[in-house]
Amino acid sequence: MSAVAEAMPDAAPPPHPEVLSVGRISVDLYCGEANAGWLQARTFTRAVGGSPTNVAVAAARLGHRAAVYTNVGADPFGEVALAELRAFGVDTSFIRTVADALTPLAFAVLDPPDEPRLHFRRSPPVPDLLLRAEDPAVSAAERVPLLWVSGGALSAEPSASTTELLLRSRSRRPHTVLDLDYRASFWRSRAEAAARIGAAVAHATVVVGNREECAIATGAADPHEAARLLLGRGVELAVVKLGAGGVLMVDAERELLLPSQPIDVVCGLGAGDGFGGAIAHGLLKGWTHERTVSFANAAGAIVASHLLCSDAMPAEDEVMDLMARSGQGRPWP
């Protein structure tokens, strides 16, 4: 069993978070040379990463008290991840340091920039999969205004059972967001992913995923059918990201396809995380679903126009400016 030590506490206990994201963390190493494959890559730039971790960074950039529930290894990369999160204003009090584990690394080459190739180094025991039922975040998850859960946290024990406990404890209270977040290399099989992620839908008020992820959760390859199936399982808002094809949002009142933002893609990694932080922002502000998803669509585009996703998370005025320039910043109810 892994020996676990508490992360160094901040000088004063932070206020209760508005957003608690759950799941993986890593230190990402991006090759800055466009269209360079693994053999051509020479230089890499470092940034804290992991989808739910970046969602917290994005939410903090948008002015929310955001925290991450995860673990890092007792190594220099764990120290880097914690320091960068604190610099971004993210609450690290729910992050533990696992003494005999290594902080995951993710390497990326921009070949091509809009769909970078990734290589994960996640050596067992993977610290972000050692979430435990006795962790303080479990009780915090019951009362936080917005819980953001990554589907990857369901891929192995004890994280899977702990994450299911978090979801059940909220009794589908708004806002409980399930980011389907499927990475094939994290799972023993696609069937296992479909079963565990699909079951988690029953506890969510909002589900976000791309075309493949929604197919895994519902069994439907068509994004419109998948979104309707998610609503049939009790979800209030289903969001299907279609890349260059835009974003499909479906709720009880409408089914709407929003066009993609016209931007020059530098790195497609992290756009979905900026999108996620912006979804959290709109939900917490009480915006309509259409306004929330439109805002998130623009936020994700801004992140895709930069190399490092955590550094690129936009403030609200940056997103509003892009929406205005692209003709999508109409007055909202």
CSV table of C-alpha atoms in Angstrom, one decimal:
chain,number,residue,atom,x,y,z
A,1,MET,CA,0.0,0.0,0.0
A,2,SER,CA,1.2,3.5,-0.8
A,3,ALA,CA,2.4,5.7,2.0
A,4,VAL,CA,0.6,9.0,1.6
A,5,ALA,CA,1.6,12.3,3.2
A,6,GLU,CA,-0.4,15.5,3.2
A,7,ALA,CA,0.7,18.3,0.8
A,8,MET,CA,2.2,21.3,2.5
A,9,PRO,CA,-0.8,23.4,3.6
A,10,ASP,CA,-1.1,27.0,2.6
A,11,ALA,CA,-0.4,29.8,5.2
A,12,ALA,CA,-4.2,30.1,5.9
A,13,PRO,CA,-7.0,27.7,5.1
A,14,PRO,CA,-8.6,28.8,1.8
A,15,PRO,CA,-12.4,29.5,1.7
A,16,HIS,CA,-14.7,26.8,0.5
A,17,PRO,CA,-14.3,26.3,-3.3
A,18,GLU,CA,-17.0,27.1,-5.8
A,19,VAL,CA,-15.6,24.5,-8.2
A,20,LEU,CA,-14.0,21.2,-7.2
A,21,SER,CA,-12.6,19.2,-10.1
A,22,VAL,CA,-11.7,15.5,-9.7
A,23,GLY,CA,-9.2,13.4,-11.6
A,24,ARG,CA,-5.8,13.4,-13.2
A,25,ILE,CA,-2.9,15.7,-13.0
A,26,SER,CA,0.4,15.7,-14.9
A,27,VAL,CA,3.3,17.9,-16.0
A,28,ASP,CA,2.9,18.4,-19.7
A,29,LEU,CA,5.9,18.8,-22.0
A,30,TYR,CA,5.0,20.4,-25.4
A,31,CYS,CA,7.2,20.4,-28.4
A,32,GLY,CA,7.1,24.0,-29.7
A,33,GLU,CA,7.9,23.0,-33.3
A,34,ALA,CA,4.8,22.7,-35.5
A,35,ASN,CA,4.4,19.6,-37.6
A,36,ALA,CA,7.5,18.0,-35.9
A,37,GLY,CA,7.1,14.3,-35.1
A,38,TRP,CA,8.8,12.4,-32.3
A,39,LEU,CA,12.0,12.0,-34.3
A,40,GLN,CA,12.2,15.7,-35.2
A,41,ALA,CA,11.2,17.2,-31.8
A,42,ARG,CA,14.1,18.9,-30.1
A,43,THR,CA,12.7,21.3,-27.5
A,44,PHE,CA,9.8,21.0,-25.1
A,45,THR,CA,8.1,23.6,-22.9
A,46,ARG,CA,6.7,22.6,-19.5
A,47,ALA,CA,3.2,23.3,-18.0
A,48,VAL,CA,0.9,21.8,-15.4
A,49,GLY,CA,-1.7,19.6,-17.1
A,50,GLY,CA,-4.4,16.9,-16.9
A,51,SER,CA,-7.9,17.7,-18.1
A,52,PRO,CA,-9.7,18.2,-14.7
A,53,THR,CA,-6.6,20.1,-13.4
A,54,ASN,CA,-6.8,22.5,-16.3
A,55,VAL,CA,-10.5,23.0,-15.8
A,56,ALA,CA,-9.8,24.3,-12.3
A,57,VAL,CA,-7.1,26.6,-13.7
A,58,ALA,CA,-9.7,27.9,-16.3
A,59,ALA,CA,-12.3,28.4,-13.6
A,60,ALA,CA,-9.9,30.3,-11.4
A,61,ARG,CA,-8.9,32.5,-14.3
A,62,LEU,CA,-12.6,33.3,-14.7
A,63,GLY,CA,-12.7,34.5,-11.1
A,64,HIS,CA,-13.9,31.5,-9.2
A,65,ARG,CA,-12.5,29.8,-6.1
A,66,ALA,CA,-11.4,26.5,-7.7
A,67,ALA,CA,-9.8,23.4,-6.2
A,68,VAL,CA,-8.5,20.1,-7.5
A,69,TYR,CA,-8.9,16.8,-5.9
A,70,THR,CA,-6.0,14.6,-7.0
A,71,ASN,CA,-2.6,13.4,-5.9
A,72,VAL,CA,1.0,14.0,-7.0
A,73,GLY,CA,4.1,12.0,-6.5
A,74,ALA,CA,6.9,12.9,-4.1
A,75,ASP,CA,9.2,14.1,-6.8
A,76,PRO,CA,10.3,17.4,-8.4
A,77,PHE,CA,7.4,17.2,-10.9
A,78,GLY,CA,4.9,17.0,-8.1
A,79,GLU,CA,6.5,20.2,-6.6
A,80,VAL,CA,6.3,21.9,-10.0
A,81,ALA,CA,2.6,21.0,-10.4
A,82,LEU,CA,1.7,22.3,-7.0
A,83,ALA,CA,3.7,25.5,-7.4
A,84,GLU,CA,2.1,26.2,-10.8
A,85,LEU,CA,-1.4,25.6,-9.5
A,86,ARG,CA,-0.9,28.0,-6.5
A,87,ALA,CA,0.5,30.6,-8.9
A,88,PHE,CA,-2.7,30.3,-10.9
A,89,GLY,CA,-4.8,30.8,-7.8
A,90,VAL,CA,-6.0,27.2,-7.6
A,91,ASP,CA,-6.6,25.7,-4.1
A,92,THR,CA,-4.3,22.7,-3.6
A,93,SER,CA,-5.5,21.7,-0.1
A,94,PHE,CA,-7.2,18.6,-1.5
A,95,ILE,CA,-4.1,17.4,-3.2
A,96,ARG,CA,-1.9,14.8,-1.4
A,97,THR,CA,1.6,13.8,-2.1
A,98,VAL,CA,2.2,10.0,-2.5
A,99,ALA,CA,5.6,9.1,-1.2
A,100,ASP,CA,6.3,6.1,-3.4
A,101,ALA,CA,4.7,7.3,-6.6
A,102,LEU,CA,5.8,9.4,-9.6
A,103,THR,CA,3.9,12.4,-10.9
A,104,PRO,CA,2.6,11.6,-14.4
A,105,LEU,CA,4.1,13.2,-17.4
A,106,ALA,CA,2.5,13.9,-20.8
A,107,PHE,CA,4.5,14.6,-23.9
A,108,ALA,CA,3.0,16.2,-27.0
A,109,VAL,CA,4.2,16.8,-30.6
A,110,LEU,CA,2.2,19.2,-32.8
A,111,ASP,CA,1.9,16.8,-35.7
A,112,PRO,CA,-0.6,18.2,-36.7
A,113,PRO,CA,-1.3,21.2,-34.5
A,114,ASP,CA,-5.0,20.7,-34.4
A,115,GLU,CA,-4.7,17.0,-33.3
A,116,PRO,CA,-1.4,16.7,-31.4
A,117,ARG,CA,0.0,13.3,-30.7
A,118,LEU,CA,0.3,12.4,-27.0
A,119,HIS,CA,2.5,10.0,-25.1
A,120,PHE,CA,1.6,9.4,-21.4
A,121,ARG,CA,4.1,8.3,-18.8
A,122,ARG,CA,1.9,7.1,-15.9
A,123,SER,CA,3.9,4.6,-13.9
A,124,PRO,CA,2.1,2.5,-11.3
A,125,PRO,CA,1.1,3.3,-8.7
A,126,VAL,CA,-0.4,6.3,-10.5
A,127,PRO,CA,-1.0,8.9,-7.8
A,128,ASP,CA,-4.1,10.5,-9.2
A,129,LEU,CA,-5.8,7.0,-9.2
A,130,LEU,CA,-5.2,6.6,-5.5
A,131,LEU,CA,-8.2,8.8,-4.4
A,132,ARG,CA,-9.6,7.4,-1.1
A,133,ALA,CA,-13.0,7.4,0.5
A,134,GLU,CA,-11.5,8.9,3.7
A,135,ASP,CA,-10.0,12.0,1.9
A,136,PRO,CA,-11.4,15.4,3.0
A,137,ALA,CA,-12.5,16.1,-0.5
A,138,VAL,CA,-15.2,13.5,-0.3
A,139,SER,CA,-17.2,15.5,2.2
A,140,ALA,CA,-16.4,18.8,0.5
A,141,ALA,CA,-17.9,17.4,-2.8
A,142,GLU,CA,-21.3,17.2,-1.2
A,143,ARG,CA,-21.6,20.9,-0.6
A,144,VAL,CA,-19.5,22.5,-3.4
A,145,PRO,CA,-21.6,24.5,-5.8
A,146,LEU,CA,-20.1,22.8,-8.8
A,147,LEU,CA,-18.5,19.4,-8.9
A,148,TRP,CA,-16.5,18.5,-12.1
A,149,VAL,CA,-15.7,14.8,-12.4
A,150,SER,CA,-13.4,13.4,-15.1
A,151,GLY,CA,-14.4,10.0,-16.6
A,152,GLY,CA,-10.7,9.0,-16.3
A,153,ALA,CA,-11.0,9.0,-12.5
A,154,LEU,CA,-13.3,5.9,-13.0
A,155,SER,CA,-10.7,3.9,-14.8
A,156,ALA,CA,-9.0,2.2,-11.8
A,157,GLU,CA,-9.3,1.5,-8.1
A,158,PRO,CA,-9.5,3.0,-5.5
A,159,SER,CA,-10.2,6.2,-7.5
A,160,ALA,CA,-13.2,4.6,-9.3
A,161,SER,CA,-15.1,3.7,-6.2
A,162,THR,CA,-14.2,7.0,-4.5
A,163,THR,CA,-15.4,9.0,-7.5
A,164,GLU,CA,-18.7,7.0,-7.6
A,165,LEU,CA,-19.1,7.8,-3.9
A,166,LEU,CA,-18.6,11.5,-4.7
A,167,LEU,CA,-21.3,11.4,-7.4
A,168,ARG,CA,-23.8,9.4,-5.3
A,169,SER,CA,-23.3,11.8,-2.3
A,170,ARG,CA,-24.6,14.7,-4.2
A,171,SER,CA,-27.9,13.0,-5.1
A,172,ARG,CA,-27.8,14.7,-8.6
A,173,ARG,CA,-27.7,18.2,-7.0
A,174,PRO,CA,-26.8,21.0,-9.5
A,175,HIS,CA,-24.3,21.4,-10.7
A,176,THR,CA,-22.8,17.9,-11.0
A,177,VAL,CA,-20.8,17.8,-14.3
A,178,LEU,CA,-19.5,14.6,-15.8
A,179,ASP,CA,-16.7,15.2,-18.3
A,180,LEU,CA,-16.6,11.9,-20.2
A,181,ASP,CA,-12.8,12.4,-20.9
A,182,TYR,CA,-12.0,9.0,-22.4
A,183,ARG,CA,-8.4,8.0,-23.0
A,184,ALA,CA,-8.2,4.4,-24.3
A,185,SER,CA,-4.8,3.8,-22.7
A,186,PHE,CA,-6.2,4.4,-19.2
A,187,TRP,CA,-8.7,1.5,-19.5
A,188,ARG,CA,-8.5,-2.2,-19.7
A,189,SER,CA,-11.1,-2.3,-22.4
A,190,ARG,CA,-13.6,-0.1,-24.2
A,191,ALA,CA,-16.4,-2.2,-22.8
A,192,GLU,CA,-15.3,-1.5,-19.2
A,193,ALA,CA,-15.1,2.2,-19.9
A,194,ALA,CA,-18.6,2.1,-21.4
A,195,ALA,CA,-20.0,0.4,-18.4
A,196,ARG,CA,-18.5,2.6,-15.7
A,197,ILE,CA,-18.8,5.9,-17.5
A,198,GLY,CA,-22.3,5.1,-18.7
A,199,ALA,CA,-23.3,4.3,-15.1
A,200,ALA,CA,-21.9,7.6,-13.9
A,201,VAL,CA,-24.3,9.5,-16.2
A,202,ALA,CA,-27.1,8.6,-13.8
A,203,HIS,CA,-25.6,11.0,-11.2
A,204,ALA,CA,-24.8,14.0,-13.4
A,205,THR,CA,-26.9,17.1,-14.2
A,206,VAL,CA,-24.5,18.1,-17.1
A,207,VAL,CA,-22.5,15.8,-19.4
A,208,VAL,CA,-19.7,17.0,-21.7
A,209,GLY,CA,-17.8,15.0,-24.2
A,210,ASN,CA,-16.7,14.7,-27.8
A,211,ARG,CA,-18.3,12.5,-30.4
A,212,GLU,CA,-16.4,9.3,-29.5
A,213,GLU,CA,-16.9,9.8,-25.7
A,214,CYS,CA,-20.6,10.3,-26.1
A,215,ALA,CA,-20.8,7.1,-28.2
A,216,ILE,CA,-19.0,5.2,-25.4
A,217,ALA,CA,-21.4,6.6,-22.7
A,218,THR,CA,-24.6,5.9,-24.7
A,219,GLY,CA,-23.8,3.3,-27.4
A,220,ALA,CA,-25.0,5.8,-30.1
A,221,ALA,CA,-22.5,6.9,-32.8
A,222,ASP,CA,-24.7,9.8,-34.0
A,223,PRO,CA,-24.1,12.8,-31.7
A,224,HIS,CA,-27.7,14.0,-31.9
A,225,GLU,CA,-29.0,10.6,-30.8
A,226,ALA,CA,-26.3,10.3,-28.1
A,227,ALA,CA,-27.3,13.7,-26.7
A,228,ARG,CA,-31.0,12.8,-26.6
A,229,LEU,CA,-30.1,9.5,-24.9
A,230,LEU,CA,-28.2,11.4,-22.2
A,231,LEU,CA,-31.3,13.6,-21.6
A,232,GLY,CA,-33.4,10.5,-21.4
A,233,ARG,CA,-31.2,9.4,-18.5
A,234,GLY,CA,-32.0,12.5,-16.6
A,235,VAL,CA,-29.2,14.9,-17.7
A,236,GLU,CA,-30.3,18.5,-17.8
A,237,LEU,CA,-27.7,19.6,-20.4
A,238,ALA,CA,-25.8,17.4,-22.9
A,239,VAL,CA,-22.9,19.0,-24.8
A,240,VAL,CA,-21.2,17.2,-27.7
A,241,LYS,CA,-17.9,18.7,-29.0
A,242,LEU,CA,-17.6,18.2,-32.7
A,243,GLY,CA,-14.2,19.9,-33.3
A,244,ALA,CA,-14.3,22.0,-36.5
A,245,GLY,CA,-18.0,21.0,-36.8
A,246,GLY,CA,-18.8,23.2,-33.8
A,247,VAL,CA,-20.6,22.2,-30.6
A,248,LEU,CA,-24.0,20.5,-30.2
A,249,MET,CA,-26.0,21.4,-27.1
A,250,VAL,CA,-29.3,19.7,-26.1
A,251,ASP,CA,-31.5,20.5,-23.2
A,252,ALA,CA,-35.2,20.1,-22.5
A,253,GLU,CA,-36.0,23.2,-24.6
A,254,ARG,CA,-33.8,22.9,-27.7
A,255,GLU,CA,-31.3,21.1,-29.8
A,256,LEU,CA,-28.7,23.6,-31.1
A,257,LEU,CA,-25.6,23.3,-33.2
A,258,LEU,CA,-23.2,26.2,-32.5
A,259,PRO,CA,-20.5,26.9,-35.2
A,260,SER,CA,-16.8,26.7,-34.3
A,261,GLN,CA,-14.9,30.0,-33.8
A,262,PRO,CA,-12.7,31.1,-36.7
A,263,ILE,CA,-9.2,30.9,-35.2
A,264,ASP,CA,-5.7,29.7,-36.3
A,265,VAL,CA,-5.0,26.6,-34.3
A,266,VAL,CA,-1.6,26.5,-32.6
A,267,CYS,CA,-2.2,23.5,-30.3
A,268,GLY,CA,-5.5,21.7,-30.0
A,269,LEU,CA,-4.6,20.3,-26.6
A,270,GLY,CA,-6.4,22.0,-23.7
A,271,ALA,CA,-9.1,23.6,-25.8
A,272,GLY,CA,-11.6,21.3,-24.2
A,273,ASP,CA,-10.3,22.2,-20.7
A,274,GLY,CA,-10.8,25.9,-21.4
A,275,PHE,CA,-14.2,25.0,-22.7
A,276,GLY,CA,-14.9,23.1,-19.4
A,277,GLY,CA,-13.8,25.9,-17.1
A,278,ALA,CA,-16.1,28.3,-19.1
A,279,ILE,CA,-19.0,25.9,-18.8
A,280,ALA,CA,-18.5,25.9,-15.0
A,281,HIS,CA,-18.4,29.8,-15.2
A,282,GLY,CA,-21.7,30.0,-17.0
A,283,LEU,CA,-23.5,27.5,-14.8
A,284,LEU,CA,-22.4,29.3,-11.7
A,285,LYS,CA,-23.4,32.7,-13.0
A,286,GLY,CA,-26.9,31.3,-13.9
A,287,TRP,CA,-26.6,32.0,-17.6
A,288,THR,CA,-28.9,30.2,-20.1
A,289,HIS,CA,-27.5,27.0,-21.5
A,290,GLU,CA,-27.1,28.6,-24.9
A,291,ARG,CA,-25.1,31.5,-23.6
A,292,THR,CA,-23.0,29.2,-21.4
A,293,VAL,CA,-22.1,26.9,-24.3
A,294,SER,CA,-21.5,29.8,-26.7
A,295,PHE,CA,-19.1,31.4,-24.2
A,296,ALA,CA,-17.4,28.0,-23.6
A,297,ASN,CA,-17.0,27.6,-27.4
A,298,ALA,CA,-15.1,30.9,-27.6
A,299,ALA,CA,-13.0,30.2,-24.6
A,300,GLY,CA,-11.9,26.9,-26.0
A,301,ALA,CA,-10.9,28.6,-29.3
A,302,ILE,CA,-8.7,31.1,-27.4
A,303,VAL,CA,-6.8,28.2,-25.7
A,304,ALA,CA,-6.3,26.4,-29.1
A,305,SER,CA,-4.7,29.5,-30.5
A,306,HIS,CA,-1.8,29.2,-27.9
A,307,LEU,CA,0.8,26.5,-27.2
A,308,LEU,CA,0.5,26.0,-23.5
A,309,CYS,CA,-3.1,25.4,-22.4
A,310,SER,CA,-2.9,26.2,-18.7
A,311,ASP,CA,-1.1,29.5,-19.4
A,312,ALA,CA,-3.7,30.3,-22.1
A,313,MET,CA,-6.9,30.1,-20.0
A,314,PRO,CA,-8.7,33.3,-20.8
A,315,ALA,CA,-10.4,35.9,-18.6
A,316,GLU,CA,-14.1,36.7,-19.2
A,317,ASP,CA,-13.4,40.0,-21.1
A,318,GLU,CA,-11.1,38.1,-23.5
A,319,VAL,CA,-13.8,35.7,-24.3
A,320,MET,CA,-16.4,38.4,-24.8
A,321,ASP,CA,-14.1,40.2,-27.1
A,322,LEU,CA,-13.7,37.2,-29.4
A,323,MET,CA,-17.4,36.6,-29.4
A,324,ALA,CA,-18.0,40.2,-30.4
A,325,ARG,CA,-15.4,40.1,-33.2
A,326,SER,CA,-16.8,36.9,-34.6
A,327,GLY,CA,-20.4,38.1,-34.5
A,328,GLN,CA,-21.5,35.7,-31.8
A,329,GLY,CA,-21.6,38.2,-28.9
A,330,ARG,CA,-25.3,39.1,-29.2
A,331,PRO,CA,-27.2,40.5,-26.3
A,332,TRP,CA,-28.2,37.7,-24.0
A,333,PRO,CA,-31.3,37.3,-21.7
